[in-house]
Structure formats: C-alpha cells, structure tokens
Coordinates of C-alpha atoms and ligand atoms in Angstrom, one line a residue:
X95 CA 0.0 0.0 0.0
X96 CA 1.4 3.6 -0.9
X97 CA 0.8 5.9 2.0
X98 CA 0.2 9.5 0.1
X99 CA -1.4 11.5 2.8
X100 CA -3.2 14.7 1.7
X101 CA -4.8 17.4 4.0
X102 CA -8.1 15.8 3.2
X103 CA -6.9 12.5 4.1
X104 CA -5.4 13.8 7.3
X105 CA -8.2 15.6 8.4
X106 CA -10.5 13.0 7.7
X107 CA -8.2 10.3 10.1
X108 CA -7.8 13.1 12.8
X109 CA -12.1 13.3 12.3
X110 CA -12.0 9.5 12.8
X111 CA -10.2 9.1 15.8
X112 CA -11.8 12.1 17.8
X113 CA -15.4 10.4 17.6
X114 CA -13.7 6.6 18.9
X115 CA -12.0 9.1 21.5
X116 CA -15.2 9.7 22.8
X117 CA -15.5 5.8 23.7
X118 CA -12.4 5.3 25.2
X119 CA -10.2 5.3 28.8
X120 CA -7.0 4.8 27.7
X121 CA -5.1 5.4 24.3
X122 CA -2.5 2.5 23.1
X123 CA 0.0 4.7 20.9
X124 CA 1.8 1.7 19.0
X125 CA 5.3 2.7 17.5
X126 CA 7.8 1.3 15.7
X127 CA 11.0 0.3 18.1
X128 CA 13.4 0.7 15.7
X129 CA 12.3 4.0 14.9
X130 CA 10.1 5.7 17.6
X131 CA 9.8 9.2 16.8
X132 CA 10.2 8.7 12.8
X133 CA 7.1 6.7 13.1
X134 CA 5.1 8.8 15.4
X135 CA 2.4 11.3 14.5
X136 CA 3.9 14.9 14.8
X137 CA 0.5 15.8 16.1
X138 CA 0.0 13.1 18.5
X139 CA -0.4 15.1 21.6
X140 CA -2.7 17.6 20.0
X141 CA -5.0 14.7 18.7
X142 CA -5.4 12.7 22.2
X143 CA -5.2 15.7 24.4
X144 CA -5.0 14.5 28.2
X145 CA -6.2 10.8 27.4
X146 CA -4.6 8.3 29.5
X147 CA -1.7 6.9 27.0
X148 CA 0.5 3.7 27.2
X149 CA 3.3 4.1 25.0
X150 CA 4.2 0.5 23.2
X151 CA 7.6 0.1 21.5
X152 CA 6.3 -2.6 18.8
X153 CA 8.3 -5.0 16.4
X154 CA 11.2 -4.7 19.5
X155 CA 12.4 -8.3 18.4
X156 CA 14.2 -6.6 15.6
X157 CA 15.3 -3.5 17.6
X158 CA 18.9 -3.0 19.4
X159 CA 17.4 -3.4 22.9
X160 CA 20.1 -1.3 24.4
X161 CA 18.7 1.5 22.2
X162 CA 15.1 0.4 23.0
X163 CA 15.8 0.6 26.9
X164 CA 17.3 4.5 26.5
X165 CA 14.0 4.9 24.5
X166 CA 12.0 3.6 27.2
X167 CA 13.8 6.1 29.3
X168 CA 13.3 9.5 27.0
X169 CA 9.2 8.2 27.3
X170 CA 9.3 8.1 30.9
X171 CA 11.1 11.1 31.3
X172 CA 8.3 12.8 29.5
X173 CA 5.8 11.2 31.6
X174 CA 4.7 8.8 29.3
X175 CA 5.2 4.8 29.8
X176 CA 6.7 2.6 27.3
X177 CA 6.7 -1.0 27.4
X178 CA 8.6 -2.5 24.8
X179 CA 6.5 -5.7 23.1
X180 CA 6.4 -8.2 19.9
X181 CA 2.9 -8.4 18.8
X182 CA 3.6 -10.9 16.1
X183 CA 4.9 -13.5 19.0
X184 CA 3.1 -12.3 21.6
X185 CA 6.0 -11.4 23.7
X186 CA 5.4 -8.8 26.8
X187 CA 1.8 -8.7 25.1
X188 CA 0.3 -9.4 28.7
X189 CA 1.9 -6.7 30.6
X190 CA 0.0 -4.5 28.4
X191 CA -3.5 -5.2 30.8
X192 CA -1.5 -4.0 34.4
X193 CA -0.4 -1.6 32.5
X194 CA -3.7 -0.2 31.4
X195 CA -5.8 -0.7 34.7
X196 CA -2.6 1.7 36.3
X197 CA -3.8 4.0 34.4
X198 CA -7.5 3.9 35.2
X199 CA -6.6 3.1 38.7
X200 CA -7.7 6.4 40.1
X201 CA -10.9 6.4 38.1
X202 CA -11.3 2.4 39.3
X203 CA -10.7 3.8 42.8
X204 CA -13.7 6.6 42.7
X205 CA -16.2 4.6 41.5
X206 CA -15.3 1.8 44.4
X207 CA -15.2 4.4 46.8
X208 CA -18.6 6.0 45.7
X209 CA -19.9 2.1 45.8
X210 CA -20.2 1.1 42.3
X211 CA -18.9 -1.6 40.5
X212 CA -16.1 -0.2 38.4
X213 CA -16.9 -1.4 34.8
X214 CA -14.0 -2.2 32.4
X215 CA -11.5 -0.2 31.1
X216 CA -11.9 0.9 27.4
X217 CA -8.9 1.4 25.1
X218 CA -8.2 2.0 21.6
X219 CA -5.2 1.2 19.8
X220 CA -3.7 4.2 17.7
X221 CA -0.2 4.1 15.0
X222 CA 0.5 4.7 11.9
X223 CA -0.1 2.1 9.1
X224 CA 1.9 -1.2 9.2
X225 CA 3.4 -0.6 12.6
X226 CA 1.5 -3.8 14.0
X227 CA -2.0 -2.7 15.2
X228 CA -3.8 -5.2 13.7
X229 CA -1.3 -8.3 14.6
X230 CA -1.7 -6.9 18.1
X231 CA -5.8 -6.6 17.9
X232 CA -5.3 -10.3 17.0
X233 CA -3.1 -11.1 20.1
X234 CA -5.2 -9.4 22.4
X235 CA -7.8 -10.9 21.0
X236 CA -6.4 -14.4 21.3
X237 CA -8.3 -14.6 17.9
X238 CA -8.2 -13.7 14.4
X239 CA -10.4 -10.4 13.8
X240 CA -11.1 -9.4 10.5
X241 CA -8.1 -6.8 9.2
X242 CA -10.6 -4.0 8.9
X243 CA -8.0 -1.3 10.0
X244 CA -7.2 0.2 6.8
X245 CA -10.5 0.7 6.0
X246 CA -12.5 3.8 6.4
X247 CA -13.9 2.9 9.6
X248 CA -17.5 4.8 11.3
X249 CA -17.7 4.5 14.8
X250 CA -21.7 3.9 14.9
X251 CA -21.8 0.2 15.4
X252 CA -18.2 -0.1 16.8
X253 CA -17.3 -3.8 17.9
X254 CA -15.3 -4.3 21.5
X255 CA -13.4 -6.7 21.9
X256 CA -13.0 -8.6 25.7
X257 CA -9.2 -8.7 26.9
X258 CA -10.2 -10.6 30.1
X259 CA -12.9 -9.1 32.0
X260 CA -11.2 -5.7 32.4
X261 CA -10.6 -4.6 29.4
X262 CA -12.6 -3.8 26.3
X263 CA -10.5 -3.0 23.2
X264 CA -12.2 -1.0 20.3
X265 CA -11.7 -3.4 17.4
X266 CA -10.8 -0.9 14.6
X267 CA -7.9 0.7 15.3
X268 CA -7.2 4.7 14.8
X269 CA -5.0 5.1 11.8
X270 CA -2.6 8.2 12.6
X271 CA -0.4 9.2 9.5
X272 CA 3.6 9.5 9.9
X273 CA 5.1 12.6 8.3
X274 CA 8.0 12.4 6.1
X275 CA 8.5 15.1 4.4
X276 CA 12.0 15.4 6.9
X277 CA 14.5 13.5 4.5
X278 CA 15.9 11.4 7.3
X279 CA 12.4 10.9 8.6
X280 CA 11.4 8.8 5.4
X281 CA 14.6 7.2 5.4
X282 CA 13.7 5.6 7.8
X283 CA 10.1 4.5 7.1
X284 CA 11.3 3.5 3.9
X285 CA 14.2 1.2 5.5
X286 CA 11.4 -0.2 8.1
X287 CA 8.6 -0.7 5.5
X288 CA 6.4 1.3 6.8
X289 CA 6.2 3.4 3.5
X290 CA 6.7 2.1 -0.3
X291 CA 10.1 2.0 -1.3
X292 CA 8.6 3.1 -4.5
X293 CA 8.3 6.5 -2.7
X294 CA 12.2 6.7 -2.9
X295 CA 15.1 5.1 -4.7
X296 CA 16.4 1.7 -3.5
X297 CA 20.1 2.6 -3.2
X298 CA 19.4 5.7 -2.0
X299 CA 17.3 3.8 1.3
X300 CA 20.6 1.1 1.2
X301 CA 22.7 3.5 1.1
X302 CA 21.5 5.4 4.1
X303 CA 20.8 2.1 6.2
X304 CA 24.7 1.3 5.2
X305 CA 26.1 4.6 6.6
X306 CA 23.7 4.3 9.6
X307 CA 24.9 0.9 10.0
X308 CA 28.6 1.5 9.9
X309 CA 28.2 4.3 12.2
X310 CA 26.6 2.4 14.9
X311 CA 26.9 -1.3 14.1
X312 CA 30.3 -1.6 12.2
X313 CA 31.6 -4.6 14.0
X314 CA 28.6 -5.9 12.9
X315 CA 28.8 -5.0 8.9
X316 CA 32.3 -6.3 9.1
X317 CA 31.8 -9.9 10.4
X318 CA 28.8 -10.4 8.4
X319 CA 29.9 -9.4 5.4
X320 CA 33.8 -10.0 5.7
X321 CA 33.9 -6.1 5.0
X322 CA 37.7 -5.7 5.9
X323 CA 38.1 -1.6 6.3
X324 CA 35.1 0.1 7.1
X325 CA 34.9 4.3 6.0
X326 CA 35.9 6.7 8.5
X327 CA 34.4 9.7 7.0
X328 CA 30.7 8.9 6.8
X329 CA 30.0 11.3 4.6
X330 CA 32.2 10.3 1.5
X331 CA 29.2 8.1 -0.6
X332 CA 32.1 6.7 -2.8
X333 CA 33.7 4.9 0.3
X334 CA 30.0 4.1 1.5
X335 CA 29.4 2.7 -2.0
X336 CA 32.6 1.0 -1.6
X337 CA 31.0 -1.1 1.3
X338 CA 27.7 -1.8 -0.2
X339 CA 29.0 -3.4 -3.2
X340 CA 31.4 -5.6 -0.6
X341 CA 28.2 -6.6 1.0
X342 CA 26.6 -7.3 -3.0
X343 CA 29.7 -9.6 -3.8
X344 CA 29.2 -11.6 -0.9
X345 CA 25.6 -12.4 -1.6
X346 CA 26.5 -12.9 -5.1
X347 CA 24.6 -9.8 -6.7
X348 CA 27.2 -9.9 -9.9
X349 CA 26.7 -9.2 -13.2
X350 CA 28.7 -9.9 -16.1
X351 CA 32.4 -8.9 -16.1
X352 CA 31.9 -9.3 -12.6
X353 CA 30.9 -5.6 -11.5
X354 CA 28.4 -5.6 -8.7
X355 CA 24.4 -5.0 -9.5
X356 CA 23.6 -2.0 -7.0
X357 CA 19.9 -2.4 -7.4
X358 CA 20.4 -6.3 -6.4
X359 CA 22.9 -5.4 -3.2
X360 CA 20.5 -2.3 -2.5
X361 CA 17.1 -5.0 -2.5
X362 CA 19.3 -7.6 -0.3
X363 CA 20.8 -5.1 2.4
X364 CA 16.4 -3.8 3.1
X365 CA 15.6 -7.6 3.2
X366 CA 17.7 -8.6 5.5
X367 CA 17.5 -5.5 7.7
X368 CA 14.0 -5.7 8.0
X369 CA 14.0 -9.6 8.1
X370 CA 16.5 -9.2 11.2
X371 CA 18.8 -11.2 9.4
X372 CA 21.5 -8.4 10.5
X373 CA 21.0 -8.2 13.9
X374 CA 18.8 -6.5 16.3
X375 CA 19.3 -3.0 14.6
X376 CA 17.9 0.3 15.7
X377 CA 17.8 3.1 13.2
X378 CA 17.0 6.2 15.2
X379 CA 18.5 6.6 18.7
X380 CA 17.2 9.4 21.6
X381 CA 20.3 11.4 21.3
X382 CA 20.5 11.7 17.1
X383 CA 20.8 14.7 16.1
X384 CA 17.5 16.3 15.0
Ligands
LIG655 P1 -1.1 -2.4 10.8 O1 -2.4 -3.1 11.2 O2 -0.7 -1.4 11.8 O3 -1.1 -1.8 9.5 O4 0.0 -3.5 10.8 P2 -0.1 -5.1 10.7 O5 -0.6 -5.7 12.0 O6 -0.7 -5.5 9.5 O7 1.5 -5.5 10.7 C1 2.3 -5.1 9.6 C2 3.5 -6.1 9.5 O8 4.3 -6.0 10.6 C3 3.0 -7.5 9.3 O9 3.9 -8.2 8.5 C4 3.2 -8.1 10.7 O10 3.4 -9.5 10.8 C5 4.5 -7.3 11.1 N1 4.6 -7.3 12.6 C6 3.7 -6.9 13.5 N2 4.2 -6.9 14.8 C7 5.4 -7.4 14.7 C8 6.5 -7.7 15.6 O11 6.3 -7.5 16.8 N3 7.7 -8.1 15.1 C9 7.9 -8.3 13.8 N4 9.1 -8.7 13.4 N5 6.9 -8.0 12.8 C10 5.7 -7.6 13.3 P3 3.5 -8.8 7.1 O12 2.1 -9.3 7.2 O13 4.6 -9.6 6.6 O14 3.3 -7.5 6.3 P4 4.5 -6.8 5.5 O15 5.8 -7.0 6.3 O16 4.5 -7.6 4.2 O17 4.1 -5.4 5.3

C-alpha cells in the first residue's frame, strides 16, 4: 500500500479518531522500536489531548534493545510509559493489561469508593499504518479479527473486543499518519517498511541504512559481510558505495564482467534489515541529532 497522505486525508483520520475518543479510557500509541519518533504522528499530543496513554515500542524483536531501553527512558522522562513488546509472537503482550488498569486506577478507585462496581476499562489502539496494530488486535484478542483497519472505519456500530474481564479494546484501530517530508524521517520509514520504497530510490534507502549501520553497528557490517576496512568519514558516498558493493559480492549480486548489481545489493541489504537477518538493529536513537 502507498501511504500518500493529503490534508483531506489527514483531516479526515484526525475526524475518525476524535469520535472513537469519545469511547475510550485509555489510548494505546503503538510505535515502531526501531524507529520511535520517525514513526510517530507529529501531532499526537494535540489529537489525544489528556487521554490516558500507554506508549508501546512494537516490532522490538528486531530492535537493538540497548537503544530500546534508552527509549524507554526518554518516554518516561516525559511522563509517558513505554513498554517495549512483539505483537507478532506475543511477547510482553500481557503486561499491556496492568499496564492499562494503572492508568485507570484512580478512576477504578472513585467509583469503588462512591460504591459502584467499576466497569472495564476501554482502550483504543492508535499508529501509523503497518506498525503492528492489527497483529496486536489479534493477540489481544487471542483470535483472528477481520483486518478491517485500513479501512475507512465509522464509529456507529463499533465492535469491542473482551481482553479478560477488564478490558474492552475498540476493534478498529485509529490510523494516525507518519510525516516524512523530513528527508531522514522517510529514510527511515522506507528502510522499516512502513512506506513504499517506490516512494524513494532503493540505493538511496541502502545507502543510508549502510552509513547508519557503519556508524553504529560496524563490527557488525564487518563480520557479516567479511567487510575488511570500514569508511571513517561517513560522509564520502564513494567509500559508502565501496561497502555496499562488498556486501553485493558476498551475496552474489554480480553481473557480467563481474561488476556488482547496486539495485540487487541495494534490495538484499532492506531484506535482510527488515528480516532481522543483520542483527537487532535500531535506526533512530534518543540522542541523534535532530
Ligand atoms: P497495521 O495493522 O498497523 O497496518 O500492521 P499489521 O498488524 O498489518 O502489521 C504489519 C506487518 O508487521 C506484518 O507483516 C506483521 O506481521 C508485522 N509485525 C507486527 N508486529 C510485529 C512484531 O512485533 N515483530 C515483527 N518482526 N513483525 C511484526 P506482514 O504481514 O509480513 O506484512 P509486510 O511486512 O509484508 O508489510
């Protein structure tokens, strides 16, 4: 799926989500481990207002988890938790309930105090597409639900679905739209998949997850690829190049006369980042420049 958002589209997915805000306790703002802020909405905070949020690093399995536990940190410090999850395997999936009911607790507490029966927590999952909201919809589910996320969704007849008894989960989620047109920004949505590559040239996404890569994970590059002398100066693309088409010889991306096919090295260095064949890689740290 191409992600073009337009003002029309925008406004229309802000309109969306203010009338299931209505519904719901709690906010789940999924994000993207790897690449936290790059796949946030800029205008998060001006969407959800004072909503209860749980922040949840998604897809972490494939993120450094040193970088994912500073990230945890720069959440916290802004007051927001973070809890760091796989929703394809499950994994830390069933911390997201305590986490929730903490923050309904004081709500929970009034109505106990004033004698009634607190009812369950409602919750609706938020993030931009393909950062995992349907898998986790599934997982907190414990069922398949029909993929109806991407589709223009009306809240009249909304479906909740039971986590347990204390949690009710809206089962469309709210579709928030990344913004990319910072350079770096959709560099890194492009590397992660969550827009087209189409949007941007191949070698130019390679090229970038090479430089980030040999910046931060160069010990890595080296024994992986047999990559003998890595650039020092990061910015010199022919030394970078240099590198990528090491890393195209050693998966056999040749063509004739033995020259290396960029296109082919550029297509196999995306793979197996996003695959996780290269490691638990971050590509966006708390302290990048920005
Ligand atoms: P969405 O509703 O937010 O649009 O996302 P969706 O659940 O469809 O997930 C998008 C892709 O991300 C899916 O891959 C899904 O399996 C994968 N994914 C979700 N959570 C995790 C996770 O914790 N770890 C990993 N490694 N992957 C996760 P897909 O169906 O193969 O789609 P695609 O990769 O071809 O786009």
């Amino acid at each position: 799926m191409t992600i073009q958002w337009f003002p029309g589209h925008m406004t229309k997915a802000r309109r969306q989500i203010e009338e299931k805000l209505k519904l719901i306790d709690v906010v789940i703002e999924l994000l993207d481990a790897r690449i936290p802020l790059s796949s946030r909405n800029p205008m998060v905070d001006e969407i959800l207002k004072d909503k209860p949020r749980l922040v949840l690093l998604n897809k972490n399995d494939l993120a450094d988890p040193q970088v994912t536990a500073d990230w945890v940190k720069y959440f916290a410090d802004q007051g927001l938790p973070a809890l760091p999850i796989d929703a394809a395997t499950g994994t830390h999936v069933k911390e997201i309930l305590p986490r929730v009911k903490q923050l309904w607790a004081h709500k929970i507490e009034r109505q106990l105090s004033k004698g009634i029966n607190p009812r369950a927590v409602r919750a609706l999952i938020v993030g931009i597409p393909n950062v995992g909201k349907s898998t986790l919809i599934n997982q907190l589910a414990g069922k398949k639900i029909a993929a109806t996320g991407d589709k223009p969704g009306v809240t009249k007849g909304q479906q909740w679905i039971k986590v347990g008894t204390e949690m009710d989960l809206l089962d469309t989620p709210g579709i928030l739209w990344p913004k990319f047109e910072d350079q770096m920004v959709g560099m890194r949505l492009a590397a992660t998949g969550a827009i087209k590559e189409e949007l941007l040239h191949l070698d130019e996404i390679a090229l970038f997850v090479v430089k980030y890569m040999v910046q931060n994970y160069g010990a890595g590059i080296q024994e992986r690829f047999g990559v003998q002398d890595l650039p020092e100066d990061l910015d010199d693309i022919q030394e970078m190049v240099k590198v990528m088409e090491a890393i195209g010889r050693k998966r056999g991306a040749i063509v004739s006369g033995g020259k290396v096919d960029l296109d082919k090295a550029s297509l196999i260095i995306i793979r197996e980042l996003r695959a996780g064949k290269m490691g638990r890689i971050s590509l966006e740290k708390p302290s990048d420049k920005r």
